[in-house]
């Protein structure tokens, strides 16, 4: 009897607590729907039913809300979630709702959207010569993508002033909110916080300026995890201010192959350092609990694209049997709550398939072995490139490719718009509706966790104050300073301010704050040359579509650039070179120390930051996030998947000088 009374008391107490539970009312943003009041709480009537549905009830667990919403969606609406197309904010911030008459005529001339990516093996040719991917993006409209196609995940790599950016985001969200179920848009973007813009996001930089145009290798050189966490916080704050919700990154490939063209988008050659810095960034950007003031990360590129065969081509290889080493950052990211993963273009020799087409890589390894709980998205254009299996290259259509990718376990197709193909696959029994439901649930958790169902709208006036605030800009500049690495110094640095200075690659007006700028190198006390470490060859690193092996990537410092530097040094005036890595890792001239008196490595840092280090206003603290080989022969002898295996490197991992 006594035991029964205790149990009854405990149950009564629990019931009392449950009944007395208080919820914190979130801020609701409603422009096209009514507000429902239930007791002292308010909710958005997103499906315009006049009643509170579970998916509209912010008090319920995300999983329960997702299940309810999926149960109310049509097959077409669920399939639409599996597409992640592009629409870029225009500079004026005006939403393009529909096509003009001229654009409509051009679209009709193309007959139909029978393809969606770069034309290549495994892709379907556009009818009648049709329009290229970039042209299709330019005629994308809110009416077509939001109302007709029901897309709710959109990549926005456009550039606009913060106020106009935020205004455009609100306009797009209003159209989505007015739709049948009121599902908001989750806007993603590639990294856009470089000191200057380039690669995926190009144009004027309105956001605060941090090292590296698109990546984290520069900030990793600081070895300052607290600063990396600040970077994540600032990224989230500025993205959310303009209506962005997900960064397509960080890039957590481990740069063990120096010739790979996207090494400068990574963190490091060290998988454990990569994991440490990733954790710090996620603490700032995503936090313990993703909410209205945070963003989601979209880790790339599964399963780690660093060990490309010879640095280029279609295949990742593991001659050192070091596959698990490249999974270290992925395990950390998943443990920290990453809910989005992007598969790369390349394939593995396990099943001679592009990773996106591989059930083994996507389902058995990422989901089953690593315990990933989010959604897998292809990289952009993967569908049209086709599977890498030699027997299949050039023999499949886009529809075939989508069937393979989805059944492999991939939930979302980056850059694609051909949702009718997936509808046909379901109707033909080649993709099950259960598989579509699983993908929809993986994806919708993003929207709920971010708080978009409660309020997808932002304040344009606040955006103008938040983006590149003095606080954020100061943190970014500090990161630029800490990213700069002093490689060599023959007693010439720090230079004395006020000296006569000749420069190449540096703005004269900025330099005038440090020294007297002269036009003739013979008149100078010091020469500074800022230069990239590679010849211009575009945005490299994408896996090819098969065929013959590509030519070797030579990462040697361009001879014409080195000849120019040696000519400058031959006049007797000391030369300092600032090397800016470009894409691949770095291979510096073998006679570097004999020719120049000092050298630094910068990662797209501003001229001010470079000169602050050169003239001693900031004592350099940067350390190499990778080793620098001594020759191309040493590079060729390395194993693509093994770190720190270059024979007699010119500069070891972690190297970096200071002035004291």
Short mmCIF file of C-alpha atoms in Angstrom, two decimals, residues 29-329:
data_model
loop_
_atom_site.label_atom_id
_atom_site.label_comp_id
_atom_site.label_asym_id
_atom_site.label_seq_id
_atom_site.Cartn_x
_atom_site.Cartn_y
_atom_site.Cartn_z
CA UNK A 29 6.12 36.71 -38.84
CA UNK A 30 2.88 36.47 -40.83
CA UNK A 31 2.19 38.43 -44.01
CA UNK A 32 -0.12 36.17 -46.00
CA UNK A 33 -1.73 33.99 -43.31
CA UNK A 34 -3.87 34.52 -40.24
CA UNK A 35 -2.80 34.05 -36.63
CA UNK A 36 -4.50 31.39 -34.51
CA UNK A 37 -4.80 31.98 -30.76
CA UNK A 38 -5.03 29.00 -28.46
CA UNK A 39 -5.06 29.94 -24.80
CA UNK A 40 -2.27 32.44 -24.29
CA UNK A 41 -0.24 31.23 -27.28
CA UNK A 42 -0.30 32.18 -30.93
CA UNK A 43 0.38 30.16 -34.08
CA UNK A 44 0.38 30.70 -37.83
CA UNK A 45 -2.46 29.17 -39.85
CA UNK A 46 -0.14 28.11 -42.64
CA UNK A 47 -2.60 25.84 -44.47
CA UNK A 48 -5.45 28.37 -44.08
CA UNK A 49 -7.72 25.77 -42.42
CA UNK A 50 -8.84 27.91 -39.49
CA UNK A 51 -7.62 25.23 -37.05
CA UNK A 52 -4.27 24.46 -35.46
CA UNK A 53 -2.54 21.57 -37.20
CA UNK A 54 0.34 19.70 -35.55
CA UNK A 55 2.90 21.02 -38.07
CA UNK A 56 1.83 24.57 -37.18
CA UNK A 57 2.24 23.95 -33.44
CA UNK A 58 5.73 25.11 -32.41
CA UNK A 59 5.31 23.40 -29.02
CA UNK A 60 5.54 19.93 -30.56
CA UNK A 61 8.76 18.01 -31.30
CA UNK A 62 10.21 18.57 -34.77
CA UNK A 63 9.75 14.92 -35.74
CA UNK A 64 6.03 15.07 -34.98
CA UNK A 65 5.61 18.29 -36.93
CA UNK A 66 7.50 16.87 -39.90
CA UNK A 67 5.38 13.69 -39.96
CA UNK A 68 2.17 15.71 -39.93
CA UNK A 69 3.27 18.02 -42.71
CA UNK A 70 4.45 15.17 -44.94
CA UNK A 71 1.08 13.47 -44.46
CA UNK A 72 -0.63 16.59 -45.86
CA UNK A 73 1.66 17.04 -48.86
CA UNK A 74 0.96 15.82 -52.37
CA UNK A 75 3.47 13.58 -54.08
CA UNK A 76 4.48 16.48 -56.32
CA UNK A 77 5.12 18.74 -53.30
CA UNK A 78 7.25 16.11 -51.60
CA UNK A 79 9.28 15.49 -54.74
CA UNK A 80 9.89 19.23 -55.09
CA UNK A 81 11.75 19.19 -51.77
CA UNK A 82 14.30 16.88 -53.39
CA UNK A 83 15.48 19.68 -55.69
CA UNK A 84 17.87 22.48 -54.74
CA UNK A 85 17.96 24.93 -57.69
CA UNK A 86 19.50 28.39 -57.99
CA UNK A 87 17.97 31.84 -57.90
CA UNK A 88 20.25 34.82 -57.29
CA UNK A 89 19.19 38.00 -55.54
CA UNK A 90 19.49 40.92 -57.99
CA UNK A 91 21.40 44.05 -57.00
CA UNK A 92 18.18 46.08 -56.78
CA UNK A 93 16.45 43.53 -54.52
CA UNK A 94 13.35 43.33 -56.73
CA UNK A 95 11.71 39.90 -56.92
CA UNK A 96 11.32 38.63 -60.46
CA UNK A 97 7.84 37.14 -60.27
CA UNK A 98 7.26 36.18 -63.90
CA UNK A 99 8.94 36.22 -67.30
CA UNK A 100 8.76 39.08 -69.74
CA UNK A 101 7.31 38.37 -73.17
CA UNK A 102 10.81 38.13 -74.65
CA UNK A 103 11.99 35.68 -72.01
CA UNK A 104 8.86 33.57 -72.45
CA UNK A 105 9.55 33.34 -76.16
CA UNK A 106 13.12 32.25 -75.51
CA UNK A 107 11.92 29.57 -73.11
CA UNK A 108 9.39 28.24 -75.59
CA UNK A 109 12.07 28.16 -78.29
CA UNK A 110 14.09 25.81 -76.08
CA UNK A 111 11.03 23.46 -76.20
CA UNK A 112 11.43 22.08 -72.68
CA UNK A 113 13.79 21.61 -69.75
CA UNK A 114 15.26 18.24 -70.67
CA UNK A 115 18.52 18.80 -68.86
CA UNK A 116 19.77 20.81 -65.96
CA UNK A 117 23.53 20.86 -65.64
CA UNK A 118 26.70 21.20 -67.64
CA UNK A 119 26.41 19.12 -70.78
CA UNK A 120 28.58 16.05 -70.41
CA UNK A 121 28.74 12.26 -70.55
CA UNK A 122 25.63 10.75 -69.07
CA UNK A 123 23.71 13.96 -69.58
CA UNK A 124 20.88 14.55 -72.00
CA UNK A 125 21.48 17.13 -74.73
CA UNK A 126 19.13 20.14 -74.73
CA UNK A 127 16.42 19.97 -77.32
CA UNK A 128 17.07 22.10 -80.38
CA UNK A 129 20.37 23.30 -79.01
CA UNK A 130 18.46 24.74 -76.04
CA UNK A 131 19.76 27.01 -73.31
CA UNK A 132 22.73 26.41 -71.07
CA UNK A 133 22.46 26.09 -67.30
CA UNK A 134 23.34 29.74 -66.68
CA UNK A 135 20.64 30.87 -69.10
CA UNK A 136 18.04 28.71 -67.38
CA UNK A 137 18.96 30.31 -64.06
CA UNK A 138 18.56 33.79 -65.48
CA UNK A 139 14.95 33.10 -66.45
CA UNK A 140 14.07 31.41 -63.16
CA UNK A 141 11.11 33.21 -61.59
CA UNK A 142 9.36 33.19 -58.25
CA UNK A 143 6.11 32.14 -59.91
CA UNK A 144 7.68 29.17 -61.65
CA UNK A 145 9.92 27.95 -58.86
CA UNK A 146 7.78 28.68 -55.79
CA UNK A 147 4.17 28.48 -56.98
CA UNK A 148 4.33 26.06 -59.90
CA UNK A 149 7.28 23.80 -59.10
CA UNK A 150 6.96 24.08 -55.29
CA UNK A 151 10.71 24.36 -54.69
CA UNK A 152 11.50 25.21 -51.07
CA UNK A 153 15.30 24.91 -51.01
CA UNK A 154 17.05 27.52 -53.12
CA UNK A 155 20.73 28.34 -53.55
CA UNK A 156 21.21 32.12 -53.60
CA UNK A 157 24.72 33.12 -54.66
CA UNK A 158 23.66 36.60 -55.69
CA UNK A 159 25.20 39.81 -54.37
CA UNK A 160 23.27 42.88 -53.26
CA UNK A 161 23.48 45.56 -50.54
CA UNK A 162 22.14 44.19 -47.23
CA UNK A 163 18.92 46.21 -47.22
CA UNK A 164 18.02 45.16 -50.76
CA UNK A 165 19.13 41.58 -50.07
CA UNK A 166 16.81 41.32 -47.07
CA UNK A 167 13.92 42.94 -48.94
CA UNK A 168 14.23 40.39 -51.74
CA UNK A 169 14.32 37.49 -49.27
CA UNK A 170 11.11 38.75 -47.67
CA UNK A 171 9.40 39.05 -51.04
CA UNK A 172 10.24 35.46 -51.90
CA UNK A 173 9.05 34.24 -48.50
CA UNK A 174 5.73 36.08 -48.88
CA UNK A 175 5.02 34.13 -52.06
CA UNK A 176 5.87 30.86 -50.31
CA UNK A 177 3.73 31.69 -47.28
CA UNK A 178 0.71 32.33 -49.51
CA UNK A 179 0.96 28.84 -51.00
CA UNK A 180 -1.32 25.93 -50.08
CA UNK A 181 0.66 24.74 -47.05
CA UNK A 182 2.70 27.88 -46.43
CA UNK A 183 6.03 26.01 -46.43
CA UNK A 184 8.86 28.58 -46.16
CA UNK A 185 11.99 28.65 -48.30
CA UNK A 186 15.33 27.54 -46.91
CA UNK A 187 17.94 29.72 -48.64
CA UNK A 188 21.48 28.38 -48.91
CA UNK A 189 24.63 30.08 -50.14
CA UNK A 190 28.21 29.20 -50.86
CA UNK A 191 30.79 30.86 -48.58
CA UNK A 192 30.80 34.62 -49.09
CA UNK A 193 32.95 36.07 -46.28
CA UNK A 194 36.31 36.36 -48.03
CA UNK A 195 38.35 39.55 -47.93
CA UNK A 196 37.44 39.64 -51.62
CA UNK A 197 34.83 37.61 -53.43
CA UNK A 198 35.53 34.96 -56.04
CA UNK A 199 34.71 31.42 -57.22
CA UNK A 200 31.02 30.67 -56.50
CA UNK A 201 30.05 34.14 -55.23
CA UNK A 202 31.46 37.06 -57.21
CA UNK A 203 30.99 40.81 -57.09
CA UNK A 204 31.20 43.58 -54.53
CA UNK A 205 31.83 42.39 -50.97
CA UNK A 206 29.14 43.69 -48.61
CA UNK A 207 29.78 41.20 -45.80
CA UNK A 208 32.56 41.40 -43.23
CA UNK A 209 35.95 40.41 -44.64
CA UNK A 210 37.82 37.32 -43.45
CA UNK A 211 40.85 35.45 -44.88
CA UNK A 212 40.48 33.15 -47.92
CA UNK A 213 37.98 33.83 -50.67
CA UNK A 214 36.08 30.59 -50.18
CA UNK A 215 37.44 28.35 -47.49
CA UNK A 216 39.05 28.11 -44.12
CA UNK A 217 42.73 27.41 -44.76
CA UNK A 218 43.65 31.01 -43.93
CA UNK A 219 41.90 31.16 -40.59
CA UNK A 220 43.29 27.71 -39.75
CA UNK A 221 46.77 29.23 -40.11
CA UNK A 222 45.96 31.31 -37.03
CA UNK A 223 45.50 28.13 -34.94
CA UNK A 224 43.01 30.28 -32.99
CA UNK A 225 39.95 28.12 -32.33
CA UNK A 226 38.20 30.94 -30.47
CA UNK A 227 38.56 33.15 -33.54
CA UNK A 228 37.18 30.35 -35.72
CA UNK A 229 34.16 30.17 -33.41
CA UNK A 230 33.78 33.95 -33.81
CA UNK A 231 33.86 33.38 -37.55
CA UNK A 232 30.97 30.94 -37.24
CA UNK A 233 29.00 33.37 -35.08
CA UNK A 234 29.52 36.25 -37.48
CA UNK A 235 28.63 34.11 -40.48
CA UNK A 236 25.36 33.09 -38.83
CA UNK A 237 24.54 36.62 -37.72
CA UNK A 238 25.13 38.19 -41.12
CA UNK A 239 23.48 35.39 -43.10
CA UNK A 240 20.33 35.42 -40.99
CA UNK A 241 20.16 39.23 -41.19
CA UNK A 242 19.62 39.07 -44.96
CA UNK A 243 17.53 35.88 -45.01
CA UNK A 244 20.12 33.16 -45.60
CA UNK A 245 19.95 29.95 -43.59
CA UNK A 246 22.57 27.44 -44.70
CA UNK A 247 26.21 27.66 -45.73
CA UNK A 248 27.29 25.18 -48.40
CA UNK A 249 30.33 24.37 -46.31
CA UNK A 250 32.62 24.19 -44.55
CA UNK A 251 34.76 22.21 -46.95
CA UNK A 252 36.25 19.48 -44.77
CA UNK A 253 38.27 17.64 -47.41
CA UNK A 254 41.73 16.84 -46.07
CA UNK A 255 44.40 18.28 -48.40
CA UNK A 256 46.75 15.31 -48.60
CA UNK A 257 47.24 15.61 -52.38
CA UNK A 258 48.99 18.93 -53.15
CA UNK A 259 47.84 19.01 -56.78
CA UNK A 260 44.09 18.98 -56.09
CA UNK A 261 42.59 22.21 -57.40
CA UNK A 262 40.37 22.99 -54.41
CA UNK A 263 42.87 22.60 -51.59
CA UNK A 264 42.64 26.28 -50.68
CA UNK A 265 38.99 25.81 -49.79
CA UNK A 266 39.88 23.27 -47.08
CA UNK A 267 41.03 23.64 -43.47
CA UNK A 268 44.26 21.67 -43.41
CA UNK A 269 46.36 18.67 -44.39
CA UNK A 270 45.83 17.43 -40.84
CA UNK A 271 42.51 15.62 -40.39
CA UNK A 272 42.52 16.17 -36.62
CA UNK A 273 43.21 19.90 -36.98
CA UNK A 274 40.44 20.02 -39.57
CA UNK A 275 38.07 18.36 -37.10
CA UNK A 276 39.09 20.76 -34.32
CA UNK A 277 38.51 23.84 -36.45
CA UNK A 278 35.26 22.45 -37.83
CA UNK A 279 33.97 21.92 -34.30
CA UNK A 280 34.82 25.52 -33.40
CA UNK A 281 33.10 26.86 -36.51
CA UNK A 282 29.99 24.78 -35.85
CA UNK A 283 29.87 25.97 -32.24
CA UNK A 284 29.59 29.49 -33.58
CA UNK A 285 27.46 28.96 -36.66
CA UNK A 286 25.08 26.18 -35.64
CA UNK A 287 25.40 26.10 -31.86
CA UNK A 288 24.07 23.40 -29.57
CA UNK A 289 20.52 24.00 -30.80
CA UNK A 290 19.85 25.39 -34.24
CA UNK A 291 17.33 28.20 -34.02
CA UNK A 292 16.23 31.53 -35.48
CA UNK A 293 19.64 33.14 -34.84
CA UNK A 294 21.76 30.30 -36.23
CA UNK A 295 22.46 28.64 -39.58
CA UNK A 296 22.96 25.06 -40.70
CA UNK A 297 26.23 23.79 -42.10
CA UNK A 298 26.26 21.66 -45.24
CA UNK A 299 29.47 19.65 -44.98
CA UNK A 300 31.34 18.94 -48.20
CA UNK A 301 32.57 16.96 -50.02
CA UNK A 302 31.55 13.46 -49.00
CA UNK A 303 33.52 11.21 -48.46
CA UNK A 304 36.50 13.57 -48.59
CA UNK A 305 37.64 14.71 -52.02
CA UNK A 306 41.25 15.54 -51.11
CA UNK A 307 42.96 12.34 -52.33
CA UNK A 308 42.23 12.71 -56.05
CA UNK A 309 44.28 10.51 -58.33
CA UNK A 310 47.21 12.70 -59.36
CA UNK A 311 45.30 15.68 -58.03
CA UNK A 312 42.79 15.71 -60.85
CA UNK A 313 40.49 13.53 -62.89
CA UNK A 314 37.51 11.54 -61.74
CA UNK A 315 38.70 9.25 -58.98
CA UNK A 316 39.62 9.43 -55.32
CA UNK A 317 42.27 6.87 -54.49
CA UNK A 318 43.73 5.41 -51.31
CA UNK A 319 47.15 3.88 -52.09
CA UNK A 320 48.09 4.27 -48.43
CA UNK A 321 44.91 2.48 -47.29
CA UNK A 322 44.03 5.70 -45.44
CA UNK A 323 40.31 6.06 -46.17
CA UNK A 324 39.39 6.25 -42.47
CA UNK A 325 41.78 9.18 -41.95
CA UNK A 326 39.63 11.27 -44.29
CA UNK A 327 36.51 10.39 -42.29
CA UNK A 328 37.84 11.98 -39.07
CA UNK A 329 36.32 15.42 -39.78
#
